Amino acid sequence: MKRLDQVLAADGIPAELELVIDHIMIACKDIAYKLGQGELAGILGATEDQNVQGETQKKLDVISNDLLKDILVSNPYVRGIASEEEDYTVAGNANGKYLVTFDPLDGSSNIDVNLSVGTIFSVLEAKDNRPGDDQEVFLQNGRNQVAAGYVLYGPSVILVMTTGKGVNFFTLDTNIGEFVLTKSNVQIPADTAEFAINMSNQRFWEPEMKQYIDDCLKGEEGPLAKRYNMRWVASMVAEVHRILVRGGIFMYPYDTREPSKAGKLRLMYEGNPMSMLVEQAGGASSTGRMDIMDVAPKGIHDRVPVVLGSKNEVAKVVAYHTK
Ligand code: P6P
């Protein structure tokens, strides 16, 4: 089985980018080890602090963030990093070519109940000479990403990544401590009958989303003329992985709980990397009205409504919002 570095070399990835990805993997392998320790390492539970999102930080949120931040800001090819757990961007090497954004431990509310969580990452190229602690240098739309992926810490530890040449799955072989290629050129089925959404927010959605979900629940007799199944793991990485494996549609739409915000999920380190993966696997990713990767960010913690997965189902949801 091919190792990650062999696949990247075969794809002609620049050596500098390969070193950035390699450092992200070093941090993720350490995160996987710490997650596996669980209670034994005394690192479960919450801290006393909140992050810039207003969310209480889990101990492992902070540990994972620091592992990724520390190795990346000392990487000679990294200009800077942006993280869900950092208020501001953090400068690396002023001559670095790459910018890395990440959610160090997505779905961390699942940690204490031993359910799947993941690390999401995105790599951009710096387009000017601004330093990495100037957030402006990060504010590029998702089409500019040169790499995107996640590491899913589940029954097995799986890296899913794209550098613009399709999507590959790599499984962590703990015997050799390396990610090895286990599935290449992943394709999302164009159709699905499985939707993922947090139904408890239904009364807060826009009418268009309420109508789509109502029509899903009408099943074969309804206008969508099929019986739908539902999933909700409360871990975006796990939901996206299921969709890459068997199809589906994942939605975290705008809702009126925080009317000034575009949604719960963040554009730069959740929406964009997941959208690159999904589009590279033949799926679609929309705000409900436009492709997520065409959204122009105004700040590194911008929120975005998310509708992604099987392209024909995403097209239906977009039709509800645009007709
Ligand atoms: P809710 C995890 O906190 C996360 O950012 C995503 O991974 C997940 O899809 C979503 O939020 C879950 O949100 O409101 O269902 O807890």
Coordinates of C-alpha atoms and ligand atoms in Angstrom, one line a residue:
M1 CA 0.0 0.0 0.0
K2 CA 1.3 3.5 -0.9
R3 CA 2.2 5.9 1.9
L4 CA 0.9 9.5 1.9
D5 CA 4.3 10.9 0.9
Q6 CA 4.5 8.5 -2.1
V7 CA 1.0 9.6 -3.3
L8 CA 1.8 13.3 -2.9
A9 CA 5.1 12.9 -4.8
A10 CA 3.3 10.9 -7.6
D11 CA 0.8 13.8 -7.8
G12 CA 3.7 16.2 -8.3
I13 CA 2.9 18.2 -5.2
P14 CA 5.6 20.9 -4.5
A15 CA 8.0 19.7 -1.8
E16 CA 7.2 22.8 0.3
L17 CA 3.5 21.9 0.3
E18 CA 4.3 18.3 1.1
L19 CA 6.3 19.4 4.2
V20 CA 3.3 21.5 5.3
I21 CA 0.9 18.5 4.9
D22 CA 3.5 16.3 6.7
H23 CA 3.6 18.6 9.7
I24 CA -0.2 18.7 9.9
M25 CA -0.1 14.9 9.9
I26 CA 2.5 14.8 12.7
A27 CA 0.2 16.9 14.8
C28 CA -2.9 14.8 13.9
K29 CA -1.1 11.5 14.8
D30 CA -0.3 13.0 18.2
I31 CA -4.0 14.2 18.6
A32 CA -5.1 10.6 17.7
Y33 CA -2.8 9.2 20.4
K34 CA -4.1 11.6 23.0
L35 CA -7.8 11.0 22.1
G36 CA -7.1 7.2 22.4
Q37 CA -5.7 7.8 25.9
G38 CA -9.1 9.5 27.0
E39 CA -9.6 9.4 30.7
L40 CA -6.2 7.8 31.3
A41 CA -4.5 11.0 30.3
G42 CA -6.8 13.2 32.5
I43 CA -7.5 15.4 29.4
L44 CA -11.2 15.0 29.0
G45 CA -13.7 17.7 30.0
A46 CA -13.9 21.4 29.6
T47 CA -11.6 24.3 30.5
E48 CA -12.8 27.5 32.2
D49 CA -12.4 29.4 28.9
Q50 CA -14.5 30.3 25.9
N51 CA -13.2 30.7 22.4
V52 CA -13.9 33.6 20.0
Q53 CA -17.0 31.7 18.9
G54 CA -18.4 32.0 22.4
E55 CA -18.1 28.2 22.9
T56 CA -16.6 26.6 26.0
Q57 CA -13.2 25.1 25.1
K58 CA -12.6 21.4 25.9
K59 CA -9.2 20.6 27.2
L60 CA -8.5 18.6 24.0
D61 CA -9.6 21.6 21.8
V62 CA -6.7 23.6 23.3
I63 CA -4.2 20.7 23.2
S64 CA -5.1 20.0 19.6
N65 CA -4.9 23.6 18.6
D66 CA -1.5 24.1 20.3
L67 CA -0.1 21.0 18.6
L68 CA -1.1 22.2 15.1
K69 CA -0.2 25.9 15.8
D70 CA 3.3 25.1 17.3
I71 CA 4.5 22.8 14.5
L72 CA 3.0 25.0 11.7
V73 CA 4.3 28.4 12.8
S74 CA 7.8 27.0 12.9
N75 CA 7.5 25.5 9.4
P76 CA 9.6 27.6 7.1
Y77 CA 7.0 27.5 4.3
V78 CA 4.0 28.6 6.5
R79 CA 3.3 32.4 6.5
G80 CA 0.7 32.0 9.2
I81 CA -2.2 30.0 10.6
A82 CA -5.9 30.7 11.4
S83 CA -7.8 28.5 13.9
E84 CA -11.3 28.2 15.2
E85 CA -9.6 28.3 18.7
E86 CA -7.5 31.5 18.0
D87 CA -9.1 35.0 18.1
Y88 CA -6.6 36.3 15.5
T89 CA -4.3 34.8 12.9
V90 CA -0.8 33.8 14.1
A91 CA 2.3 34.6 12.1
G92 CA 4.8 32.0 11.0
N93 CA 7.7 32.7 8.6
A94 CA 7.4 36.1 6.9
N95 CA 8.7 34.5 3.7
G96 CA 6.4 31.5 3.9
K97 CA 4.3 30.7 0.9
Y98 CA 1.4 28.9 2.5
L99 CA -1.5 29.8 4.8
V100 CA -3.1 27.1 6.9
T101 CA -6.6 27.4 8.4
F102 CA -7.9 24.6 10.7
D103 CA -10.6 23.5 13.1
P104 CA -8.3 21.5 15.4
L105 CA -11.0 19.3 16.9
D106 CA -14.3 19.6 15.2
G107 CA -17.3 18.0 17.0
S108 CA -15.5 18.2 20.3
S109 CA -18.9 18.1 22.2
N110 CA -18.7 14.4 21.3
I111 CA -15.3 13.8 23.0
D112 CA -16.7 13.2 26.6
V113 CA -19.2 10.6 25.2
N114 CA -16.5 8.8 23.1
L115 CA -18.0 9.6 19.7
S116 CA -16.1 10.5 16.5
V117 CA -14.4 13.9 16.2
G118 CA -12.0 15.2 13.6
T119 CA -9.4 17.8 12.5
I120 CA -10.3 19.9 9.4
F121 CA -7.6 21.8 7.5
S122 CA -7.3 24.0 4.5
V123 CA -4.2 25.4 2.7
L124 CA -4.0 28.6 0.7
E125 CA -1.1 30.4 -1.0
A126 CA -0.3 33.9 0.3
K127 CA -1.0 36.3 -2.6
D128 CA 1.0 39.3 -1.4
N129 CA 3.6 40.1 1.2
R130 CA 1.3 40.8 4.1
P131 CA 2.5 39.1 7.4
G132 CA 0.7 36.0 8.7
D133 CA -0.7 38.0 11.7
D134 CA -2.6 40.3 9.2
Q135 CA -5.9 38.4 8.7
E136 CA -6.3 40.2 5.3
V137 CA -3.8 37.8 3.7
F138 CA -6.2 34.9 4.5
L139 CA -9.3 36.5 3.1
Q140 CA -9.5 34.5 -0.2
N141 CA -12.5 32.5 -1.5
G142 CA -12.5 28.7 -1.3
R143 CA -11.6 28.3 -5.0
N144 CA -8.1 29.4 -4.1
Q145 CA -7.4 26.4 -1.8
V146 CA -4.4 24.3 -2.9
A147 CA -5.2 21.5 -0.5
A148 CA -8.0 20.6 1.9
G149 CA -8.8 17.6 4.1
Y150 CA -9.7 16.2 7.5
V151 CA -8.6 13.5 9.8
L152 CA -11.5 11.5 11.3
Y153 CA -10.7 10.0 14.7
G154 CA -13.1 7.1 14.6
P155 CA -12.8 3.3 15.0
S156 CA -9.9 3.8 12.6
V157 CA -8.0 7.0 12.0
I158 CA -8.7 8.1 8.4
L159 CA -7.1 11.0 6.5
V160 CA -9.3 12.3 3.6
M161 CA -7.5 14.8 1.4
T162 CA -7.5 16.5 -1.9
T163 CA -4.8 18.7 -3.7
G164 CA -7.2 19.3 -6.6
K165 CA -6.6 16.0 -8.3
G166 CA -9.5 14.0 -6.7
V167 CA -10.1 12.7 -3.2
N168 CA -8.2 9.9 -1.5
F169 CA -8.7 8.1 1.8
F170 CA -5.6 7.1 3.9
T171 CA -5.8 4.9 7.0
L172 CA -3.4 5.3 9.8
D173 CA -1.3 2.1 10.1
T174 CA -0.3 2.2 13.7
N175 CA 2.3 -0.6 13.1
I176 CA 4.4 1.8 11.0
G177 CA 2.9 5.2 12.2
E178 CA 2.1 6.2 8.6
F179 CA -1.1 7.0 6.7
V180 CA -1.5 4.5 3.8
L181 CA -3.7 4.8 0.8
T182 CA -6.9 2.8 1.2
K183 CA -9.3 4.4 -1.4
S184 CA -8.5 6.6 -4.4
N185 CA -10.6 8.8 -6.6
V186 CA -13.6 8.8 -4.2
Q187 CA -16.9 9.6 -5.9
I188 CA -20.1 10.7 -4.1
P189 CA -23.3 9.1 -5.6
A190 CA -25.3 11.8 -7.4
D191 CA -28.6 10.8 -5.7
T192 CA -29.5 10.1 -2.1
A193 CA -32.4 9.4 0.2
E194 CA -30.5 10.3 3.4
F195 CA -30.4 13.8 5.0
A196 CA -28.5 15.1 8.0
I197 CA -29.8 18.1 9.8
N198 CA -30.4 19.1 13.5
M199 CA -34.2 18.9 13.5
S200 CA -34.5 20.7 16.9
N201 CA -33.8 24.0 15.1
Q202 CA -36.7 23.6 12.7
R203 CA -38.7 26.5 14.0
F204 CA -35.7 28.8 13.4
W205 CA -35.1 28.0 9.7
E206 CA -36.1 30.0 6.7
P207 CA -39.4 29.0 5.1
E208 CA -37.5 27.4 2.1
M209 CA -35.6 25.0 4.3
K210 CA -38.7 24.2 6.4
Q211 CA -40.5 23.4 3.1
Y212 CA -37.7 21.1 1.8
I213 CA -37.5 19.1 5.0
D214 CA -41.4 18.9 5.3
D215 CA -41.4 17.5 1.7
C216 CA -38.7 15.0 2.7
L217 CA -40.8 13.8 5.6
K218 CA -43.8 13.3 3.3
G219 CA -41.9 10.5 1.7
E220 CA -43.2 8.6 -1.3
E221 CA -46.5 10.4 -1.3
G222 CA -44.9 13.8 -1.2
P223 CA -43.4 15.9 -4.1
L224 CA -39.9 14.4 -3.6
A225 CA -41.5 10.9 -4.1
K226 CA -39.1 8.9 -2.0
R227 CA -38.7 7.6 1.5
Y228 CA -35.9 9.5 3.3
N229 CA -33.7 8.3 6.2
M230 CA -32.1 10.8 8.6
R231 CA -28.8 10.9 10.4
W232 CA -27.3 13.5 12.8
V233 CA -23.9 12.8 14.5
A234 CA -23.2 16.4 15.6
S235 CA -19.7 16.0 14.1
M236 CA -19.4 17.6 10.7
V237 CA -16.3 15.4 9.9
A238 CA -18.3 12.2 10.6
E239 CA -21.3 13.4 8.5
V240 CA -19.1 14.4 5.5
H241 CA -17.2 11.1 5.7
R242 CA -20.5 9.1 5.5
I243 CA -21.5 11.2 2.5
L244 CA -18.2 10.6 0.7
V245 CA -18.6 6.9 1.4
R246 CA -22.3 6.3 0.6
G247 CA -23.9 9.7 -0.5
G248 CA -26.2 11.9 1.4
I249 CA -26.9 15.6 2.1
F250 CA -25.7 17.5 5.1
M251 CA -27.3 20.8 6.1
Y252 CA -26.6 23.4 8.7
P253 CA -28.8 26.3 7.4
Y254 CA -29.1 29.9 8.5
D255 CA -31.4 30.1 11.5
T256 CA -32.8 33.0 13.5
R257 CA -31.3 32.0 16.9
E258 CA -28.4 34.4 16.0
P259 CA -30.0 36.4 13.2
S260 CA -26.9 38.6 12.7
K261 CA -24.8 35.5 11.9
A262 CA -25.0 33.6 8.6
G263 CA -25.1 30.2 10.3
K264 CA -23.3 28.1 12.9
L265 CA -20.5 26.7 10.7
R266 CA -17.4 28.7 9.8
L267 CA -16.5 29.4 6.2
M268 CA -12.6 29.4 6.3
Y269 CA -11.9 26.2 8.2
E270 CA -15.2 24.2 7.9
G271 CA -17.2 25.3 4.9
N272 CA -14.4 25.8 2.4
P273 CA -12.3 22.7 3.0
M274 CA -15.3 20.4 3.1
S275 CA -16.6 22.1 -0.1
M276 CA -13.4 21.4 -1.9
L277 CA -13.4 17.8 -0.9
V278 CA -17.1 17.3 -1.8
E279 CA -16.8 19.1 -5.2
Q280 CA -13.6 17.1 -6.0
A281 CA -15.6 13.9 -5.3
G282 CA -18.3 14.9 -7.7
G283 CA -20.7 16.4 -5.2
A284 CA -21.9 19.9 -4.6
S285 CA -21.7 22.5 -1.8
S286 CA -23.9 25.5 -1.5
T287 CA -25.1 28.1 0.9
G288 CA -28.5 27.3 -0.5
R289 CA -28.2 30.2 -2.9
M290 CA -24.6 30.1 -4.2
D291 CA -21.6 27.8 -4.2
I292 CA -19.8 28.1 -0.8
M293 CA -16.4 28.3 -2.5
D294 CA -17.5 31.5 -4.3
V295 CA -18.3 33.3 -1.0
A296 CA -15.9 36.2 -0.4
P297 CA -14.8 36.1 3.2
K298 CA -14.7 39.4 5.2
G299 CA -13.2 37.9 8.4
I300 CA -11.5 34.6 9.3
H301 CA -14.3 33.6 11.6
D302 CA -17.1 34.3 9.1
R303 CA -20.1 32.0 9.4
V304 CA -21.8 30.3 6.4
P305 CA -25.0 28.3 5.8
V306 CA -24.0 24.8 4.5
V307 CA -25.9 22.5 2.2
L308 CA -23.5 19.8 0.8
G309 CA -23.4 16.3 -0.6
S310 CA -25.0 14.3 -3.5
K311 CA -25.2 16.8 -6.3
N312 CA -28.7 16.1 -7.5
E313 CA -30.1 16.5 -3.9
V314 CA -28.2 19.7 -3.3
A315 CA -29.6 21.0 -6.6
K316 CA -33.1 20.3 -5.2
V317 CA -32.4 22.3 -2.1
V318 CA -31.0 25.2 -4.1
A319 CA -34.2 25.1 -6.3
Y320 CA -36.3 25.5 -3.1
H321 CA -34.2 28.6 -2.2
T322 CA -34.0 30.2 -5.7
K323 CA -37.3 29.6 -7.4
Ligands
P6P1 P1 -25.3 21.1 16.9 C1 -19.6 20.7 16.0 O1 -19.7 21.6 17.1 C2 -20.1 21.5 14.8 O2 -19.3 22.6 14.6 C3 -20.1 20.5 13.6 O3 -19.1 19.6 13.6 C4 -21.5 19.8 13.7 O4 -22.0 19.5 12.5 C5 -22.3 20.9 14.4 O5 -21.5 21.8 15.0 C6 -23.3 20.4 15.4 O6 -24.1 21.4 15.8 O7 -26.1 22.5 16.9 O8 -26.1 20.0 16.3 O9 -24.6 20.8 18.2

